[in-house]
Coordinates of C-alpha atoms and ligand atoms in Angstrom, one line a residue:
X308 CA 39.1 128.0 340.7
X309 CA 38.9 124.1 341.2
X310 CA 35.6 123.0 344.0
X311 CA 38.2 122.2 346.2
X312 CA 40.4 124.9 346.0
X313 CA 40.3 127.7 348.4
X314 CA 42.2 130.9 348.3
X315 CA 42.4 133.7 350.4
X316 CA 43.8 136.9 349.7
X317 CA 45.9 139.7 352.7
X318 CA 45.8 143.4 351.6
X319 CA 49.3 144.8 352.6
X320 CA 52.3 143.3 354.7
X321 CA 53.0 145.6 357.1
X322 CA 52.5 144.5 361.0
X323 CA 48.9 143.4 360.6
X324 CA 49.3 141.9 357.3
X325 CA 52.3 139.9 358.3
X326 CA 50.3 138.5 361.4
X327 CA 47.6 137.2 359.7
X328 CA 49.8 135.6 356.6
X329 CA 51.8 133.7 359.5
X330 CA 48.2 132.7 360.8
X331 CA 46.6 131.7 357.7
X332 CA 49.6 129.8 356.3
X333 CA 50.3 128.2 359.2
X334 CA 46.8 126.4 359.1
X335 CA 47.7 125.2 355.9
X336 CA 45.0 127.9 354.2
X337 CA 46.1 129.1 350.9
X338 CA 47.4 132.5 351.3
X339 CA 47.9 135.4 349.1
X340 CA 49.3 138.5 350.2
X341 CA 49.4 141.7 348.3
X342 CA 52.5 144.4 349.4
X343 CA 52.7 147.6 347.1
X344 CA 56.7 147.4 348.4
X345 CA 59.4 145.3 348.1
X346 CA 59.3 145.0 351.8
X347 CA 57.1 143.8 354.8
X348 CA 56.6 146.4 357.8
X349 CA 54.5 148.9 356.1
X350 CA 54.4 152.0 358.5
X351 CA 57.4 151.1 360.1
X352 CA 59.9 151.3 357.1
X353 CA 61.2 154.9 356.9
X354 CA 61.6 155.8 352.8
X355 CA 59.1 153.0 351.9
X356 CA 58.7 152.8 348.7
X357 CA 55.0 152.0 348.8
X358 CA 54.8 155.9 349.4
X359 CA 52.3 155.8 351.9
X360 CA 54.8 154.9 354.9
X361 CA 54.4 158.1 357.8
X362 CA 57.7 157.4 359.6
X363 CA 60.4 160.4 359.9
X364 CA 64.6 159.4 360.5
X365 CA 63.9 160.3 364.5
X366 CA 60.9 157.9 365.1
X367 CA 60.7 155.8 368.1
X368 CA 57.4 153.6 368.9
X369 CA 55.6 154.7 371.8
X370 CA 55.0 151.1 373.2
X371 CA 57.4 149.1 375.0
X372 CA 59.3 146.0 373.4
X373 CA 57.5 143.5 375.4
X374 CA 54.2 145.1 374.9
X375 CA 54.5 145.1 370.7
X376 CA 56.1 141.9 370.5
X377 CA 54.3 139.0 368.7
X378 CA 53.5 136.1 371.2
X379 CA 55.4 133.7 369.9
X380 CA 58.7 136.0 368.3
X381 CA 60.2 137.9 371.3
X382 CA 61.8 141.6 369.6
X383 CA 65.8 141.1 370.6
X384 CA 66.7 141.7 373.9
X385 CA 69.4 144.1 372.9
X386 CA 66.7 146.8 371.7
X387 CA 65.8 149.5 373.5
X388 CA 62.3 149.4 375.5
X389 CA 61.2 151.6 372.8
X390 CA 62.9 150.6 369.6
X391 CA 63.7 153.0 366.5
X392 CA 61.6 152.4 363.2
X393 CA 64.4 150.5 361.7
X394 CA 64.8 148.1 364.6
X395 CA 60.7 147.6 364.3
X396 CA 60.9 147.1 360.3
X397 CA 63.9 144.6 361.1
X398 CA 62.1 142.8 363.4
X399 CA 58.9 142.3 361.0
X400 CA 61.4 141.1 358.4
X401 CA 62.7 138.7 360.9
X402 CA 59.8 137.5 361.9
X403 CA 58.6 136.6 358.4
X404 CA 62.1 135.1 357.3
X405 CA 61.8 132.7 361.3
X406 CA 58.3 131.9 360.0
X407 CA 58.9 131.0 356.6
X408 CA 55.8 133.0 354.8
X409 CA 57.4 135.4 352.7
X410 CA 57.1 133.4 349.2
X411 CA 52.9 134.1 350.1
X412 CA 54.0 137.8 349.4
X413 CA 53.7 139.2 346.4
X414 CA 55.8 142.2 346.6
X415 CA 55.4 145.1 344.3
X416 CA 51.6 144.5 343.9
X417 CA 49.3 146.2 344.7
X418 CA 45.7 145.8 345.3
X419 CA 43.3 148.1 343.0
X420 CA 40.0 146.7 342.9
X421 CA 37.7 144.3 345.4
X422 CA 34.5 143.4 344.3
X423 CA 32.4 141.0 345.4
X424 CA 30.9 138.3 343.7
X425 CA 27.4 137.2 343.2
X426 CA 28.7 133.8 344.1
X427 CA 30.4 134.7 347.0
X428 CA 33.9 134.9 346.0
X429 CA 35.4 138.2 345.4
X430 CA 37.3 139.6 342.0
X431 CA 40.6 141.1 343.5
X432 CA 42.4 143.4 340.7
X433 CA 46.4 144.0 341.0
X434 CA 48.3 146.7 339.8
X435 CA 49.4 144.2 337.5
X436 CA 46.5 144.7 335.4
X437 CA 45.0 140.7 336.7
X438 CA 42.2 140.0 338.4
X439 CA 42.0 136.9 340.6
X440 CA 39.4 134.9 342.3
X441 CA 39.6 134.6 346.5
X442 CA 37.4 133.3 348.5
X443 CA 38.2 135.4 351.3
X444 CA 39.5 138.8 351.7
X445 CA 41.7 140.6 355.0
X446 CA 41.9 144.2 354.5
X447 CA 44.9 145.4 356.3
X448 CA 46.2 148.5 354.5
X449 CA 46.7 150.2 357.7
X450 CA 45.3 153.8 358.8
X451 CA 47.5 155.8 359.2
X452 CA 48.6 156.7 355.6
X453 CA 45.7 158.7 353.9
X454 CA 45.9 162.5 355.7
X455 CA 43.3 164.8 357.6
X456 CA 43.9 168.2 357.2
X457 CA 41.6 170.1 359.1
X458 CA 38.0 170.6 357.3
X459 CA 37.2 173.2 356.4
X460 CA 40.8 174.6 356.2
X461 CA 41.6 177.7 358.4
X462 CA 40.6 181.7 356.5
X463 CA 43.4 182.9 354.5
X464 CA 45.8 180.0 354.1
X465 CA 45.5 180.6 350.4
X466 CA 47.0 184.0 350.7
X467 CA 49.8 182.4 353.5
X468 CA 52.7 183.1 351.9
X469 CA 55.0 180.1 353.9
X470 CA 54.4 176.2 353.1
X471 CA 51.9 174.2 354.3
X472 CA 51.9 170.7 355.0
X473 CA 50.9 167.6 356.7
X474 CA 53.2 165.2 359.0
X475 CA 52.5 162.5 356.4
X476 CA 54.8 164.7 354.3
X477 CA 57.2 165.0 357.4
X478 CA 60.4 162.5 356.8
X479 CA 63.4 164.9 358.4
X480 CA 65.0 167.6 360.3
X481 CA 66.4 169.4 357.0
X482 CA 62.7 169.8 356.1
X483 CA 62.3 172.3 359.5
X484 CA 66.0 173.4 359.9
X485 CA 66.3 177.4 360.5
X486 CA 62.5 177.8 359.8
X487 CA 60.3 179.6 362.2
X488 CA 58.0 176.3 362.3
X489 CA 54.2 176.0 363.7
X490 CA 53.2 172.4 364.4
X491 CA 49.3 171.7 365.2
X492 CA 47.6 168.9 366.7
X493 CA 48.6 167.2 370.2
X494 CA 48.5 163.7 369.4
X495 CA 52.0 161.6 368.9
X496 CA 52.7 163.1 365.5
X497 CA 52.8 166.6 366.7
X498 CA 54.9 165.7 370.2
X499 CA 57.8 164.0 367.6
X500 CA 57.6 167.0 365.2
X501 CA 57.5 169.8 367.6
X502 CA 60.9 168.0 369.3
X503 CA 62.5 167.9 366.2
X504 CA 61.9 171.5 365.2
X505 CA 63.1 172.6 368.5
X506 CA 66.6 171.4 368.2
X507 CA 66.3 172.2 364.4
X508 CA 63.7 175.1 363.5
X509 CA 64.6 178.5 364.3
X510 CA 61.4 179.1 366.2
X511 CA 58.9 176.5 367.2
X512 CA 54.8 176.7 368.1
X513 CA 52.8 173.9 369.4
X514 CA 49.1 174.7 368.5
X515 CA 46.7 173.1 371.1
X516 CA 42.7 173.0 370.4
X517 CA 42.7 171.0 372.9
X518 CA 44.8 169.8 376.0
X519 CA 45.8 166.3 376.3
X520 CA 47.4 164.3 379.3
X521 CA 50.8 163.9 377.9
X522 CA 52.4 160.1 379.2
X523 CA 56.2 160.4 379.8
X524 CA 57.7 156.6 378.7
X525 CA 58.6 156.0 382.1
X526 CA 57.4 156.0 385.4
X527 CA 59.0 154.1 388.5
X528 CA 61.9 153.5 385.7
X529 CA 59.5 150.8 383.9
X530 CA 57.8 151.6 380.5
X531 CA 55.0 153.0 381.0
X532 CA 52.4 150.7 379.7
X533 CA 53.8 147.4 381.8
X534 CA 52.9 149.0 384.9
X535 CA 49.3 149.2 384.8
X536 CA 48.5 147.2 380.9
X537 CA 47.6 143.6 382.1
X538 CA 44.5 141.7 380.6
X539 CA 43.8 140.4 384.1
X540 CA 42.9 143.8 385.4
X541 CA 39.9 145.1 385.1
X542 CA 39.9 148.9 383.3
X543 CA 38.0 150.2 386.5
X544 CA 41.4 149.6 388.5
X545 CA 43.8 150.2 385.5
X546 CA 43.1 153.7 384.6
X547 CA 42.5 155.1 388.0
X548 CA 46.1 153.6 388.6
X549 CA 47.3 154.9 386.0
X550 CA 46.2 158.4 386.1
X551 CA 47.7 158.6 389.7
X552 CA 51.2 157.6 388.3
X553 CA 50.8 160.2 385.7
X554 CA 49.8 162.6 388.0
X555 CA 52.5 161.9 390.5
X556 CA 55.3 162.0 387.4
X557 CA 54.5 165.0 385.1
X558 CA 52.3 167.1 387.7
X559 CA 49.1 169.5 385.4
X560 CA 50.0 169.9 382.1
X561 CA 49.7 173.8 382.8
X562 CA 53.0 173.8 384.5
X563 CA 54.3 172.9 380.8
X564 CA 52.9 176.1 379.3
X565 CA 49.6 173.7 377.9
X566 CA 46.1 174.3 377.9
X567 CA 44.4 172.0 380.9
X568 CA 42.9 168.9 379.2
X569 CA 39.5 169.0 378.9
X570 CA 38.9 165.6 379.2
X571 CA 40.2 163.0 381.2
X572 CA 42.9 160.6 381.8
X573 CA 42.3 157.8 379.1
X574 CA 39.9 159.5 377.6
X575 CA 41.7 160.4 374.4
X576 CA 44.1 158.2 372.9
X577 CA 47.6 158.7 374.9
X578 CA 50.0 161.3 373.6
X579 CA 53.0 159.9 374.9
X580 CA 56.1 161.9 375.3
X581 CA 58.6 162.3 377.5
X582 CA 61.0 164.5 375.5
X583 CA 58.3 167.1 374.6
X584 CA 57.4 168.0 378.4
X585 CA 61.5 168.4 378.8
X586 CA 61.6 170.8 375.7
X587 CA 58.7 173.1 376.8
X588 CA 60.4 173.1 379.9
X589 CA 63.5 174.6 378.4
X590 CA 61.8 177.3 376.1
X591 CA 62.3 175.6 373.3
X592 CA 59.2 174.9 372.3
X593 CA 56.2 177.7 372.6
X594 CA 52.4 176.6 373.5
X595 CA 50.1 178.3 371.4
X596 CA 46.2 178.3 371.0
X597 CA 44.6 176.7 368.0
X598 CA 45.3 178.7 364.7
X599 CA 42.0 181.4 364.0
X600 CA 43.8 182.2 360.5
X601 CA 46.7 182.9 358.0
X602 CA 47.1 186.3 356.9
X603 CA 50.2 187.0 354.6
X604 CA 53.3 185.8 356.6
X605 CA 51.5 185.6 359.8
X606 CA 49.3 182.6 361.2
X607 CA 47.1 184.1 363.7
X608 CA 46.0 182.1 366.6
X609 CA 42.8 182.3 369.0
X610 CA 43.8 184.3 371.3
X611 CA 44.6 187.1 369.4
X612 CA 48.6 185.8 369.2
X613 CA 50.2 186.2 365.4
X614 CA 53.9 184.8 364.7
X615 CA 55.6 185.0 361.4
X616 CA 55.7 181.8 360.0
X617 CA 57.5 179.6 357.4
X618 CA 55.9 176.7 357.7
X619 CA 53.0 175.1 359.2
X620 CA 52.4 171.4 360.0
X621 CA 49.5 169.9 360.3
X622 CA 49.6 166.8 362.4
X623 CA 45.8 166.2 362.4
X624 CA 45.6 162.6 362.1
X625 CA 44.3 160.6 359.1
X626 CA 41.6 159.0 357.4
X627 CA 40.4 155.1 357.1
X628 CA 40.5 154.8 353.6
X629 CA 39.6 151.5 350.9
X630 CA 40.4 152.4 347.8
X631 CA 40.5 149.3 346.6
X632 CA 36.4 149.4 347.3
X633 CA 33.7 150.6 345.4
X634 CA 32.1 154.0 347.3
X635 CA 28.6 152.6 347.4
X636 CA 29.8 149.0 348.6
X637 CA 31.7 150.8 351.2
X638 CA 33.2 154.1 352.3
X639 CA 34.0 155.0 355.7
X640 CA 35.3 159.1 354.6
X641 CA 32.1 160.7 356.0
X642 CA 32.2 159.8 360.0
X643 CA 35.9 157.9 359.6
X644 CA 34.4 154.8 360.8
X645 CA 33.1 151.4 359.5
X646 CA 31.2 149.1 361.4
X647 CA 32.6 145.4 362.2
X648 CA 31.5 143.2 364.5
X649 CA 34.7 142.4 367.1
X650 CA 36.1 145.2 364.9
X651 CA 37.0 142.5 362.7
X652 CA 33.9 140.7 360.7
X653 CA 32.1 142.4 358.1
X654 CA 28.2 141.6 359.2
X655 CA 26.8 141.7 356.2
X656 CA 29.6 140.4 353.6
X657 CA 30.7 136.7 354.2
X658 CA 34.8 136.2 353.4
X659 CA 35.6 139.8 354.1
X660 CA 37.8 140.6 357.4
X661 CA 39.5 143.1 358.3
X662 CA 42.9 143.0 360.2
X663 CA 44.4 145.5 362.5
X664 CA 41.3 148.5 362.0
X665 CA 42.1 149.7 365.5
X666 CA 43.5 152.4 367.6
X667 CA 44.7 150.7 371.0
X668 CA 46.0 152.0 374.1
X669 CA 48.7 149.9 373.5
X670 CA 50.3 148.1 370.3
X671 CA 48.4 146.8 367.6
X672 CA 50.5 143.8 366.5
X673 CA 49.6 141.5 369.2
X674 CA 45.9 142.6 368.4
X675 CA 46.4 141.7 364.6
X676 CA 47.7 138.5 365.9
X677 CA 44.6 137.3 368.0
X678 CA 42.2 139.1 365.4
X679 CA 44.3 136.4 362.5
X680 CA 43.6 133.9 365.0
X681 CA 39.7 134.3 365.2
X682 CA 39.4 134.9 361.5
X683 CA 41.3 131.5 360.3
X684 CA 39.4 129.5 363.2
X685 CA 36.1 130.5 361.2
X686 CA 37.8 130.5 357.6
X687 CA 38.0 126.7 359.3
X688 CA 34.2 126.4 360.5
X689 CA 35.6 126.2 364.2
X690 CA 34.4 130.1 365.4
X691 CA 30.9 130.6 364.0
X692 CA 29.3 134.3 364.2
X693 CA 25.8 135.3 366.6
X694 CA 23.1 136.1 364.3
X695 CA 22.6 139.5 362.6
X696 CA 20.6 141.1 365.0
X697 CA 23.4 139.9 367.5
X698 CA 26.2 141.5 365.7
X699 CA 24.4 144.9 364.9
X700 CA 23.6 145.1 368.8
X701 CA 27.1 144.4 369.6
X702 CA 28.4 147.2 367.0
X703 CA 26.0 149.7 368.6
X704 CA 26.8 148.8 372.1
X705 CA 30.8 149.4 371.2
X706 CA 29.7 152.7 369.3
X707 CA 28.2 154.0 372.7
X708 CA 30.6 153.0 374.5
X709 CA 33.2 154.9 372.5
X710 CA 31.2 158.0 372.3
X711 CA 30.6 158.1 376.1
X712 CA 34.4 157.5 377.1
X713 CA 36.1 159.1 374.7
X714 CA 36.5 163.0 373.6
X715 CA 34.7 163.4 370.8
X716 CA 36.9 163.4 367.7
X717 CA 37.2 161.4 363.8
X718 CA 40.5 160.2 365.7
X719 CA 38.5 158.5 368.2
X720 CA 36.7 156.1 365.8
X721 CA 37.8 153.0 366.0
X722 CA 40.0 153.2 369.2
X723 CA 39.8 150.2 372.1
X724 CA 41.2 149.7 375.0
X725 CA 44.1 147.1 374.5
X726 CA 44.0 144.8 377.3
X727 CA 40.2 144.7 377.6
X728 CA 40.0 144.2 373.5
X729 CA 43.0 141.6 373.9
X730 CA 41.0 139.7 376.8
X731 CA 37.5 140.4 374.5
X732 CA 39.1 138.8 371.4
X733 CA 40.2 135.7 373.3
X734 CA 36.7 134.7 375.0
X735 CA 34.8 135.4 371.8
X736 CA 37.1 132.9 370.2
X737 CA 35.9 130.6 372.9
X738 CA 32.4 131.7 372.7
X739 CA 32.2 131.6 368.9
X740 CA 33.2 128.1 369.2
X741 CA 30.3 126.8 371.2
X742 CA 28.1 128.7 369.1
X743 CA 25.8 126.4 365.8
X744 CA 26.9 127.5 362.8
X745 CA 25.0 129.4 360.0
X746 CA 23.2 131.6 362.5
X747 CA 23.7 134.4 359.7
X748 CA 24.9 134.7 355.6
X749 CA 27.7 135.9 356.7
X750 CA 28.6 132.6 358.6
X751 CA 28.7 130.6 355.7
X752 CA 31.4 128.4 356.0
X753 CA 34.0 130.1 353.5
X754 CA 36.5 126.4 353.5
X755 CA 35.2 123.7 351.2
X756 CA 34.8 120.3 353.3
X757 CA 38.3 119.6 351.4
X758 CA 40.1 122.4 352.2
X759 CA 39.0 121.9 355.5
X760 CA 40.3 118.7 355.6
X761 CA 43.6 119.8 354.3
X762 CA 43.5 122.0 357.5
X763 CA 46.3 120.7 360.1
X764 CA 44.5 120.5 363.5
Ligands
NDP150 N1 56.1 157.3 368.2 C1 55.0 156.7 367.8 O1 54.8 155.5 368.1 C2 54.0 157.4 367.0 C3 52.7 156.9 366.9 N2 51.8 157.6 366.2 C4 50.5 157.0 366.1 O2 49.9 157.3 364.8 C5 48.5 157.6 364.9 C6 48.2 159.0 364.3 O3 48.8 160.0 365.2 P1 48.8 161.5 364.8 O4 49.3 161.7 363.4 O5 49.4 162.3 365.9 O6 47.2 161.8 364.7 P2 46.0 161.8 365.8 O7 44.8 161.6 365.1 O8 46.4 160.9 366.9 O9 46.1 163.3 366.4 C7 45.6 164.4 365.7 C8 45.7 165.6 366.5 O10 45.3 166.7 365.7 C9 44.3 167.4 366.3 N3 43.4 168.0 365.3 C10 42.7 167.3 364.4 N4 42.0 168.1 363.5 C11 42.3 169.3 363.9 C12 42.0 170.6 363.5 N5 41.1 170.8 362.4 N6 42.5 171.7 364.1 C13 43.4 171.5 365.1 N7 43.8 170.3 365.6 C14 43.2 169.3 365.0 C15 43.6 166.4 367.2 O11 42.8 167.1 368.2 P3 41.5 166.4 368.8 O12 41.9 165.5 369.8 O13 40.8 167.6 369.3 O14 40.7 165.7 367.7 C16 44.8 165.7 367.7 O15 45.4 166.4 368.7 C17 48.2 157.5 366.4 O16 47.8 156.2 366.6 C18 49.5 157.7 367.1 O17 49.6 157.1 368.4 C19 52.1 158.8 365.6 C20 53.3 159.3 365.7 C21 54.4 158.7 366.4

């Protein structure tokens, strides 16, 4: 590594990766990106071969077209308002081609090891067996590939004598057809699955511990999320608005067979399903209870309910896992979360970013987008960070603020609220700007003066 040089190296190319590759290299930074695939879209591409991708053949994204889009690459007006995985993995591949950043990808690599450096930098190890110097690292591996099955596991399931299995494992309707099929959890796995096994299984369960306010896609025959998601408006208005729509279009979730929620309206991240509230409606689908325990065939359920049962998927969520990092540098499996300042900035490691660590109310590309955005501008030395204390305030203020609003759940983590966090990301940009640099190590200005230099305006 030359004094002047000044590398910087993306973890994955899916949606959040791509973003900040189109950021970075547009600056003129010199960008690395690592993509276990020979593809960019990560999540998004059904079959991936990465083998960590979560998508099934029937997926379809729960946010509308115009609320996923990157600002400056509209999706093709000829999608639907909620597009299929394929359309979304072709549009990411599109969107890299228009931008011209895909020779930064190294497809096929992966990332094994991150250490940090006594000097700053960090050794980044490839699956290649080579370790190269960066000066600067973005983590964005996603988080929604590593699975949470429940812990502990329910009594018995050793003894169950049906399969087992979690929705990561879920890629198609042969996998449920003629099976008497129980699908647990009711966040936007489980709503996908559970429509899918009741046109394909020969019996289907939905096992609730808890209610949730299910969204249908459209209300007023808009997408959902345009009526009420502008950054302008503050949340007091939005989700009051929002929950009378709801209310008004679906009516209690009891109606539907469900346990009432226990929580509410924008409380939990949205479960968002129009389809599911039709197929309950028909029969095809049977609420049950949470599961108590397996015994033999049978999965037995809290109130006292036992089906038969051929197999049993769990869509419980997943974890936030870096296994690129050393456990004692950082590990964010006990409480599934990590703390960032802006959800983005490592407080404590200087160079180390991370890209797209968030569960929105809404899409997460744009989000990736304006996060890329703040990261180059202090790569740059033009966004400079509060000092420590500043930051650790401004983690534990968001932690409280999380706990308070939302149910209390691992899934619940690292969630934000997209417009406010879109709106949030966009003044600290601003703020950061105005503020003196090198209020804290972890401000150090990561350009050299030449690579700064090299930096188009
Ligand atoms: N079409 C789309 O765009 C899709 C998007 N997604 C997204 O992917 C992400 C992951 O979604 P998903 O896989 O559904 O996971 P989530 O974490 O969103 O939901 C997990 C569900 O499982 C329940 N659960 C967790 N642990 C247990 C347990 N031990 N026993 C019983 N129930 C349990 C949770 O309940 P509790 O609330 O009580 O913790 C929750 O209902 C989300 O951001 C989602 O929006 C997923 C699928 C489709």
């Amino acid at each position: 590594m030359s004094a002047n040089s000044f590398r910087v190296c993306v973890v994955g190319a899916g949606s959040s990766g791509i973003a900040a590759v189109k950021v970075l290299a547009e600056r003129g930074i010199d960008v690395d990106c690592c993509e276990l695939s020979d593809r960019v879209g990560g999540n998004w591409v059904w079959g991936n071969r990465n083998g960590v991708s979560a998508a099934y053949r029937s997926l379809h994204i729960n946010t509308s077209r115009q609320r996923m889009e990157f600002s400056d690459f509209p999706m093709p007006a000829n999608l639907p308002d909620f597009a299929r995985h394929d359309q979304i993995a072709d549009y990411f591949a599109a969107y890299t081609e228009h931008f011209g950043f895909g020779d930064r990808i190294r497809f096929g690599t992966g990332v094994t090891h991150v250490e940090p450096q006594p000097d700053g930098s960090f050794a980044v190890t490839l699956s290649t067996g080579d370790t190269e110097r960066y000066d600067a690292v973005l983590v964005a591996n996603g988080h929604h590939w590593d699975p949470r099955l429940p812990e502990p596991m329910f009594p018995g399931v050793e003894g169950f004598r049906g399969e087992v299995m979690h929705s990561h494992s879920y890629t198609e309707e042969s996998q449920l057809a003629g099976r008497r099929v129980v699908v647990v959890g009711m966040g936007n796995s489980a709503m996908d699955i559970a429509v899918d096994a009741s046109y394909h299984a020969a019996e289907t369960y939905l096992s609730a511990r808890r209610g949730v306010h299910v969204i249908p896609k459209y209300v007023w025959g808009k997408p959902y999320d345009q009526i009420a998601g502008k950054e302008w408006l503050p949340s007091a208005l939005r989700w009051p608005v929002a929950r009378r729509l709801m209310a008004a279009a679906t009516g209690p979730m009891t109606r539907y067979g469900l346990p009432a929620p226990d929580h509410k309206f924008a409380q939990a991240h949205p479960t968002m399903s129009s389809r599911i509230l039709d197929r309950l409606a028909h029969g095809a689908i049977t609420p049950v209870p949470n599961i108590e325990r397996f015994d033999g065939d049978d999965v037995v359920f809290a109130d006292g309910r036992r089906v038969a049962a051929d197999l049993v998927v769990f869509c419980t969520g997943y974890k936030i896992s870096f296994p690129f990092f050393d456990r004692d540098f950082l590990d964010p499996s006990g409480d599934n979360e990590i703390r960032l300042y802006r959800r983005v900035f490592h407080p404590a490691v200087p160079g180390l970013y991370f890209v797209g660590l968030v569960q929105p109310l809404g899409a997460i590309m744009p989000i990736a987008e304006r996060q890329a955005l703040l990261i180059a501008d202090h790569l740059q030395g033009r966004y400079h960070l509060p000092g420590a204390a500043a930051m650790e305030r401004e983690i534990d203020t968001h932690r409280r603020r999380i706990s308070r609003r939302y149910v209390a759940s691992k899934r619940h983590t690292i969630q934000v609220d997209y417009d406010d966090y879109m709106r949030d990301l966009r003044l600290e940009r601003r703020r950061g700007a105005r503020r003196p640099a090198g209020r804290t190590p972890a401000d150090r200005p990561v350009a050299s003066a030449a690579a700064r230099e090299e930096i188009p305006a």
